[in-house]
mmCIF file of C-alpha atoms in Angstrom:
data_model
loop_
_atom_site.group_PDB
_atom_site.id
_atom_site.type_symbol
_atom_site.label_atom_id
_atom_site.label_comp_id
_atom_site.label_asym_id
_atom_site.label_seq_id
_atom_site.Cartn_x
_atom_site.Cartn_y
_atom_site.Cartn_z
ATOM 1 C CA MET A 875 184.814 44.607 28.686
ATOM 2 C CA ALA A 876 188.293 45.938 28.045
ATOM 3 C CA MET A 877 186.732 48.833 26.266
ATOM 4 C CA ILE A 878 184.274 49.596 29.101
ATOM 5 C CA ALA A 879 187.145 49.394 31.626
ATOM 6 C CA ALA A 880 189.093 51.961 29.518
ATOM 7 C CA LEU A 881 186.210 54.279 29.003
ATOM 8 C CA SER A 882 185.344 54.393 32.761
ATOM 9 C CA LEU A 883 188.523 56.099 33.350
ATOM 10 C CA SER A 884 187.133 59.331 31.715
ATOM 11 C CA ALA A 885 184.575 61.763 33.402
ATOM 12 C CA CYS A 886 200.177 69.542 8.015
ATOM 13 C CA PHE A 887 205.636 64.454 10.771
ATOM 14 C CA GLY A 888 206.329 63.786 6.826
ATOM 15 C CA SER A 889 204.866 65.843 4.025
ATOM 16 C CA PRO A 890 201.770 67.841 4.901
ATOM 17 C CA ASP A 891 198.283 67.423 3.305
ATOM 18 C CA VAL A 892 198.891 70.306 0.902
ATOM 19 C CA MET A 893 202.158 68.472 -0.452
ATOM 20 C CA LYS A 894 200.686 64.950 -0.758
ATOM 21 C CA ARG A 895 199.472 63.769 -4.006
ATOM 22 C CA SER A 896 196.325 61.747 -4.711
ATOM 23 C CA ASP A 897 194.662 60.822 -8.112
ATOM 24 C CA THR A 898 191.203 60.322 -6.317
ATOM 25 C CA GLN A 899 188.744 63.009 -6.439
ATOM 26 C CA ARG A 900 186.903 63.682 -3.213
ATOM 27 C CA PRO A 901 183.581 65.249 -2.681
ATOM 28 C CA SER A 902 183.201 68.832 -2.018
ATOM 29 C CA ALA A 903 183.009 70.031 1.549
ATOM 30 C CA ASP A 904 179.907 71.841 0.566
ATOM 31 C CA THR A 905 178.100 68.611 0.262
ATOM 32 C CA PRO A 906 176.656 67.584 3.746
ATOM 33 C CA LYS A 907 177.310 64.144 4.856
ATOM 34 C CA ARG A 908 175.081 62.319 7.412
ATOM 35 C CA PRO A 909 177.044 60.555 10.215
ATOM 36 C CA GLN A 910 176.790 56.868 10.306
ATOM 37 C CA MET A 911 177.711 54.800 13.438
ATOM 38 C CA THR A 912 180.129 51.972 12.618
ATOM 39 C CA SER A 913 179.823 48.559 13.953
ATOM 40 C CA ALA A 914 183.175 48.704 15.481
ATOM 41 C CA PRO A 915 183.325 49.994 19.135
ATOM 42 C CA SER A 916 185.695 52.880 19.921
ATOM 43 C CA PHE A 917 188.931 52.315 21.985
ATOM 44 C CA ASN A 918 189.081 48.882 21.189
ATOM 45 C CA SER A 919 192.836 48.436 20.552
ATOM 46 C CA PRO A 920 195.672 48.416 23.194
ATOM 47 C CA GLU A 921 197.086 51.666 21.883
ATOM 48 C CA ALA A 922 193.697 53.506 22.097
ATOM 49 C CA ARG A 923 193.005 52.298 25.571
ATOM 50 C CA GLN A 924 196.364 53.238 26.608
ATOM 51 C CA CYS A 925 195.859 56.956 25.086
ATOM 52 C CA ALA A 926 192.667 56.992 27.358
ATOM 53 C CA VAL A 927 194.651 56.076 30.323
ATOM 54 C CA ASP A 928 197.269 58.662 29.645
ATOM 55 C CA LEU A 929 194.661 61.502 29.318
ATOM 56 C CA LYS A 930 193.017 60.427 32.598
ATOM 57 C CA GLN A 931 196.555 60.304 34.261
ATOM 58 C CA ALA A 932 197.334 63.824 32.974
ATOM 59 C CA GLY A 933 194.201 65.130 34.704
ATOM 60 C CA VAL A 934 192.523 65.850 31.478
ATOM 61 C CA LYS A 935 188.624 65.719 31.442
ATOM 62 C CA PHE A 936 187.252 64.255 28.371
ATOM 63 C CA THR A 937 184.325 62.247 27.024
ATOM 64 C CA PRO A 938 185.091 59.172 24.528
ATOM 65 C CA LEU A 939 183.177 59.323 21.316
ATOM 66 C CA PRO A 940 181.650 56.478 19.363
ATOM 67 C CA ASN A 941 183.311 55.675 16.100
ATOM 68 C CA GLN A 942 181.749 57.297 13.251
ATOM 69 C CA ASP A 943 181.803 57.080 9.345
ATOM 70 C CA HIS A 944 180.663 60.552 8.176
ATOM 71 C CA GLY A 945 180.719 59.404 4.683
ATOM 72 C CA GLY A 946 182.993 60.619 1.781
ATOM 73 C CA GLY A 947 185.904 58.980 3.305
ATOM 74 C CA CYS A 948 185.510 61.190 6.574
ATOM 75 C CA SER A 949 185.663 59.564 9.988
ATOM 76 C CA SER A 950 186.177 59.848 13.692
ATOM 77 C CA ILE A 951 187.761 56.883 14.951
ATOM 78 C CA ASP A 952 188.950 56.468 18.677
ATOM 79 C CA ALA A 953 188.158 60.206 19.210
ATOM 80 C CA VAL A 954 187.299 62.192 22.279
ATOM 81 C CA LYS A 955 185.669 65.465 23.208
ATOM 82 C CA LEU A 956 188.000 67.418 25.336
ATOM 83 C CA LEU A 957 186.177 69.024 28.356
ATOM 84 C CA ASP A 958 188.937 70.599 30.519
ATOM 85 C CA ILE A 959 192.569 70.755 29.688
ATOM 86 C CA GLY A 960 193.428 73.297 32.337
ATOM 87 C CA THR A 961 192.844 76.281 29.897
ATOM 88 C CA PRO A 962 189.522 77.124 28.269
ATOM 89 C CA THR A 963 189.732 76.400 24.474
ATOM 90 C CA THR A 964 187.284 77.276 21.856
ATOM 91 C CA ASN A 965 185.690 75.247 19.038
ATOM 92 C CA LEU A 966 187.163 71.859 19.948
ATOM 93 C CA GLY A 967 185.137 68.976 18.300
ATOM 94 C CA ALA A 968 185.988 65.563 17.864
ATOM 95 C CA MET A 969 189.815 64.759 18.154
ATOM 96 C CA THR A 970 191.643 61.457 17.677
ATOM 97 C CA CYS A 971 193.038 60.527 21.103
ATOM 98 C CA PRO A 972 196.613 61.059 20.202
ATOM 99 C CA LEU A 973 195.767 64.444 18.860
ATOM 100 C CA ALA A 974 193.881 65.365 22.190
ATOM 101 C CA ARG A 975 196.704 64.070 24.234
ATOM 102 C CA ASN A 976 199.481 65.985 22.461
ATOM 103 C CA PHE A 977 197.239 69.127 22.301
ATOM 104 C CA ALA A 978 196.622 69.146 26.016
ATOM 105 C CA ALA A 979 200.231 68.599 26.802
ATOM 106 C CA TRP A 980 201.307 71.453 24.613
ATOM 107 C CA ALA A 981 198.763 73.738 26.266
ATOM 108 C CA GLN A 982 200.071 72.696 29.792
ATOM 109 C CA TYR A 983 203.773 72.648 29.174
ATOM 110 C CA ALA A 984 204.253 74.955 26.239
ATOM 111 C CA VAL A 985 201.570 77.761 26.140
ATOM 112 C CA LYS A 986 201.265 78.477 29.863
ATOM 113 C CA PRO A 987 205.001 78.845 30.417
ATOM 114 C CA ALA A 988 205.602 80.942 27.259
ATOM 115 C CA ALA A 989 202.983 83.314 28.330
ATOM 116 C CA ARG A 990 204.529 83.887 31.763
ATOM 117 C CA LYS A 991 208.048 84.276 30.208
ATOM 118 C CA TYR A 992 207.082 86.680 27.386
ATOM 119 C CA PHE A 993 204.120 88.552 29.024
ATOM 120 C CA GLY A 994 204.363 87.919 32.570
ATOM 121 C CA GLN A 995 200.806 86.728 32.879
ATOM 122 C CA GLU A 996 198.547 83.755 32.298
ATOM 123 C CA VAL A 997 196.887 82.614 29.223
ATOM 124 C CA VAL A 998 193.243 82.354 30.025
ATOM 125 C CA LYS A 999 191.905 81.310 26.714
ATOM 126 C CA ILE A 1000 193.153 79.328 23.554
ATOM 127 C CA GLU A 1001 191.210 80.173 20.457
ATOM 128 C CA THR A 1002 191.016 77.674 17.642
ATOM 129 C CA PHE A 1003 189.146 77.394 14.201
ATOM 130 C CA GLY A 1004 188.193 73.744 15.137
ATOM 131 C CA THR A 1005 189.069 70.185 14.649
ATOM 132 C CA TYR A 1006 186.943 67.810 12.636
ATOM 133 C CA SER A 1007 185.761 69.084 9.048
ATOM 134 C CA CYS A 1008 184.822 66.760 6.149
ATOM 135 C CA ARG A 1009 186.785 68.552 3.575
ATOM 136 C CA ASN A 1010 189.699 68.287 1.132
ATOM 137 C CA ILE A 1011 192.819 70.150 1.649
ATOM 138 C CA TYR A 1012 192.178 74.012 1.302
ATOM 139 C CA GLY A 1013 188.477 73.092 1.195
ATOM 140 C CA GLY A 1014 188.920 72.401 -2.435
ATOM 141 C CA ARG A 1015 186.306 70.468 -4.596
ATOM 142 C CA SER A 1016 189.023 67.816 -5.478
ATOM 143 C CA GLY A 1017 192.269 66.463 -4.062
ATOM 144 C CA ARG A 1018 193.389 64.639 -0.946
ATOM 145 C CA LEU A 1019 191.292 64.756 2.214
ATOM 146 C CA SER A 1020 192.566 67.065 4.751
ATOM 147 C CA GLN A 1021 193.642 65.616 8.229
ATOM 148 C CA HIS A 1022 190.618 67.386 9.538
ATOM 149 C CA ALA A 1023 188.579 64.917 7.706
ATOM 150 C CA TYR A 1024 189.782 62.301 10.136
ATOM 151 C CA SER A 1025 189.415 64.346 13.340
ATOM 152 C CA ASN A 1026 193.322 64.302 13.352
ATOM 153 C CA ALA A 1027 194.009 68.069 13.160
ATOM 154 C CA VAL A 1028 193.503 71.222 14.913
ATOM 155 C CA ASP A 1029 193.929 74.987 13.779
ATOM 156 C CA VAL A 1030 195.000 77.247 16.526
ATOM 157 C CA SER A 1031 194.354 80.968 15.766
ATOM 158 C CA GLY A 1032 195.287 82.757 18.985
ATOM 159 C CA PHE A 1033 195.513 83.221 22.699
ATOM 160 C CA VAL A 1034 193.835 85.581 25.304
ATOM 161 C CA LEU A 1035 195.934 86.866 28.190
ATOM 162 C CA ALA A 1036 194.688 87.489 31.723
ATOM 163 C CA ASP A 1037 194.708 91.211 31.082
ATOM 164 C CA GLY A 1038 192.426 90.970 28.035
ATOM 165 C CA ARG A 1039 195.028 91.051 25.401
ATOM 166 C CA ARG A 1040 194.591 88.830 22.339
ATOM 167 C CA ILE A 1041 197.865 87.377 20.620
ATOM 168 C CA MET A 1042 196.554 86.350 17.313
ATOM 169 C CA LEU A 1043 198.500 84.608 14.573
ATOM 170 C CA ASP A 1044 197.015 87.081 12.175
ATOM 171 C CA GLY A 1045 199.047 90.085 12.958
ATOM 172 C CA GLY A 1046 200.975 88.835 15.972
ATOM 173 C CA TRP A 1047 203.353 86.709 13.946
ATOM 174 C CA THR A 1048 204.742 89.763 12.384
ATOM 175 C CA GLY A 1049 203.887 91.993 15.286
ATOM 176 C CA ASP A 1050 205.859 93.447 18.257
ATOM 177 C CA LYS A 1051 208.783 91.382 19.447
ATOM 178 C CA PRO A 1052 207.035 89.703 22.487
ATOM 179 C CA SER A 1053 204.250 88.623 20.299
ATOM 180 C CA GLN A 1054 206.539 87.238 17.708
ATOM 181 C CA ASP A 1055 208.852 85.509 20.237
ATOM 182 C CA PHE A 1056 205.764 84.012 21.949
ATOM 183 C CA LEU A 1057 204.150 82.607 18.830
ATOM 184 C CA ARG A 1058 207.660 81.312 17.533
ATOM 185 C CA ALA A 1059 208.344 79.526 20.811
ATOM 186 C CA LEU A 1060 204.833 77.873 20.579
ATOM 187 C CA HIS A 1061 205.494 76.840 16.951
ATOM 188 C CA LYS A 1062 209.005 75.248 17.980
ATOM 189 C CA SER A 1063 207.293 73.412 20.778
ATOM 190 C CA ALA A 1064 204.385 72.149 18.530
ATOM 191 C CA CYS A 1065 207.089 70.761 16.180
ATOM 192 C CA ARG A 1066 208.248 68.471 18.879
ATOM 193 C CA ARG A 1067 204.723 67.304 19.688
ATOM 194 C CA PHE A 1068 202.696 66.854 16.308
ATOM 195 C CA GLY A 1069 203.505 65.105 13.157
ATOM 196 C CA THR A 1070 202.849 68.139 10.865
ATOM 197 C CA VAL A 1071 202.927 71.849 12.015
ATOM 198 C CA LEU A 1072 202.264 74.626 9.558
ATOM 199 C CA SER A 1073 202.537 78.313 10.316
ATOM 200 C CA PRO A 1074 202.035 81.589 8.605
ATOM 201 C CA ASP A 1075 205.553 81.121 7.013
ATOM 202 C CA TYR A 1076 204.271 78.140 5.173
ATOM 203 C CA ASN A 1077 201.838 79.780 2.900
ATOM 204 C CA ALA A 1078 199.085 82.343 2.368
ATOM 205 C CA ALA A 1079 196.506 79.909 3.587
ATOM 206 C CA HIS A 1080 197.995 79.618 6.947
ATOM 207 C CA TYR A 1081 198.181 83.506 7.483
ATOM 208 C CA ASN A 1082 196.082 83.351 10.402
ATOM 209 C CA HIS A 1083 196.648 79.949 12.292
ATOM 210 C CA PHE A 1084 198.944 77.152 13.108
ATOM 211 C CA HIS A 1085 197.687 73.844 11.757
ATOM 212 C CA MET A 1086 198.818 70.868 13.825
ATOM 213 C CA ASP A 1087 198.161 67.432 13.023
ATOM 214 C CA MET A 1088 199.334 63.667 13.847
ATOM 215 C CA SER A 1089 200.289 62.549 10.449
ATOM 216 C CA GLY A 1090 203.639 61.915 9.043
ATOM 217 C CA ALA A 1091 207.095 62.120 10.800
ATOM 218 C CA GLY A 1092 208.117 65.675 11.488
ATOM 219 C CA TYR A 1093 207.258 68.196 8.830
ATOM 220 C CA CYS A 1094 207.610 71.709 10.441
ATOM 221 C CA ARG A 1095 207.300 74.902 8.578
#
């Protein structure tokens, strides 16, 4: 009953994935896995139920998702589908509730004010490469599972302004000064909200996006 009550409210910190070691090989992301329902209900812990309450109180519209074991160690536990965070956002799939809560707050209290400050206009869309993906780090055939495999990461690729201009990590990170200042302000803010944040400065694999996840304890590059 506690789970039902909580759900009725709804309408790369530490070393990043790429730096963590594992001796266990994982299946390739090329191998499809059939989702399987777990027997455990979602939002069953006090922490998860509080997260759902926090989203509701923040005015975020979302749908709670059932717990899923996708096979190969990949899962979606206490995850949600964000429906409305105040700014249209592309490609959002399953996200752990803490990731969704922090992402929605980042969009509201970092992205919007930064756009007004550096461009004098609103952000009308946030573009991402997605959230859940059952794969290893870098999409390799072996190695540690990415936080994306746990629905615990989101990759942000760019932003669309009211005048139609697109401020993309690919190009904007080293582009004109307003774009650089805007993106670096968002990176700095993200580092205060997410466990791991990786930017184009981290390595070549991140040249075109911010990777943000809830693992670890403050790794920011």
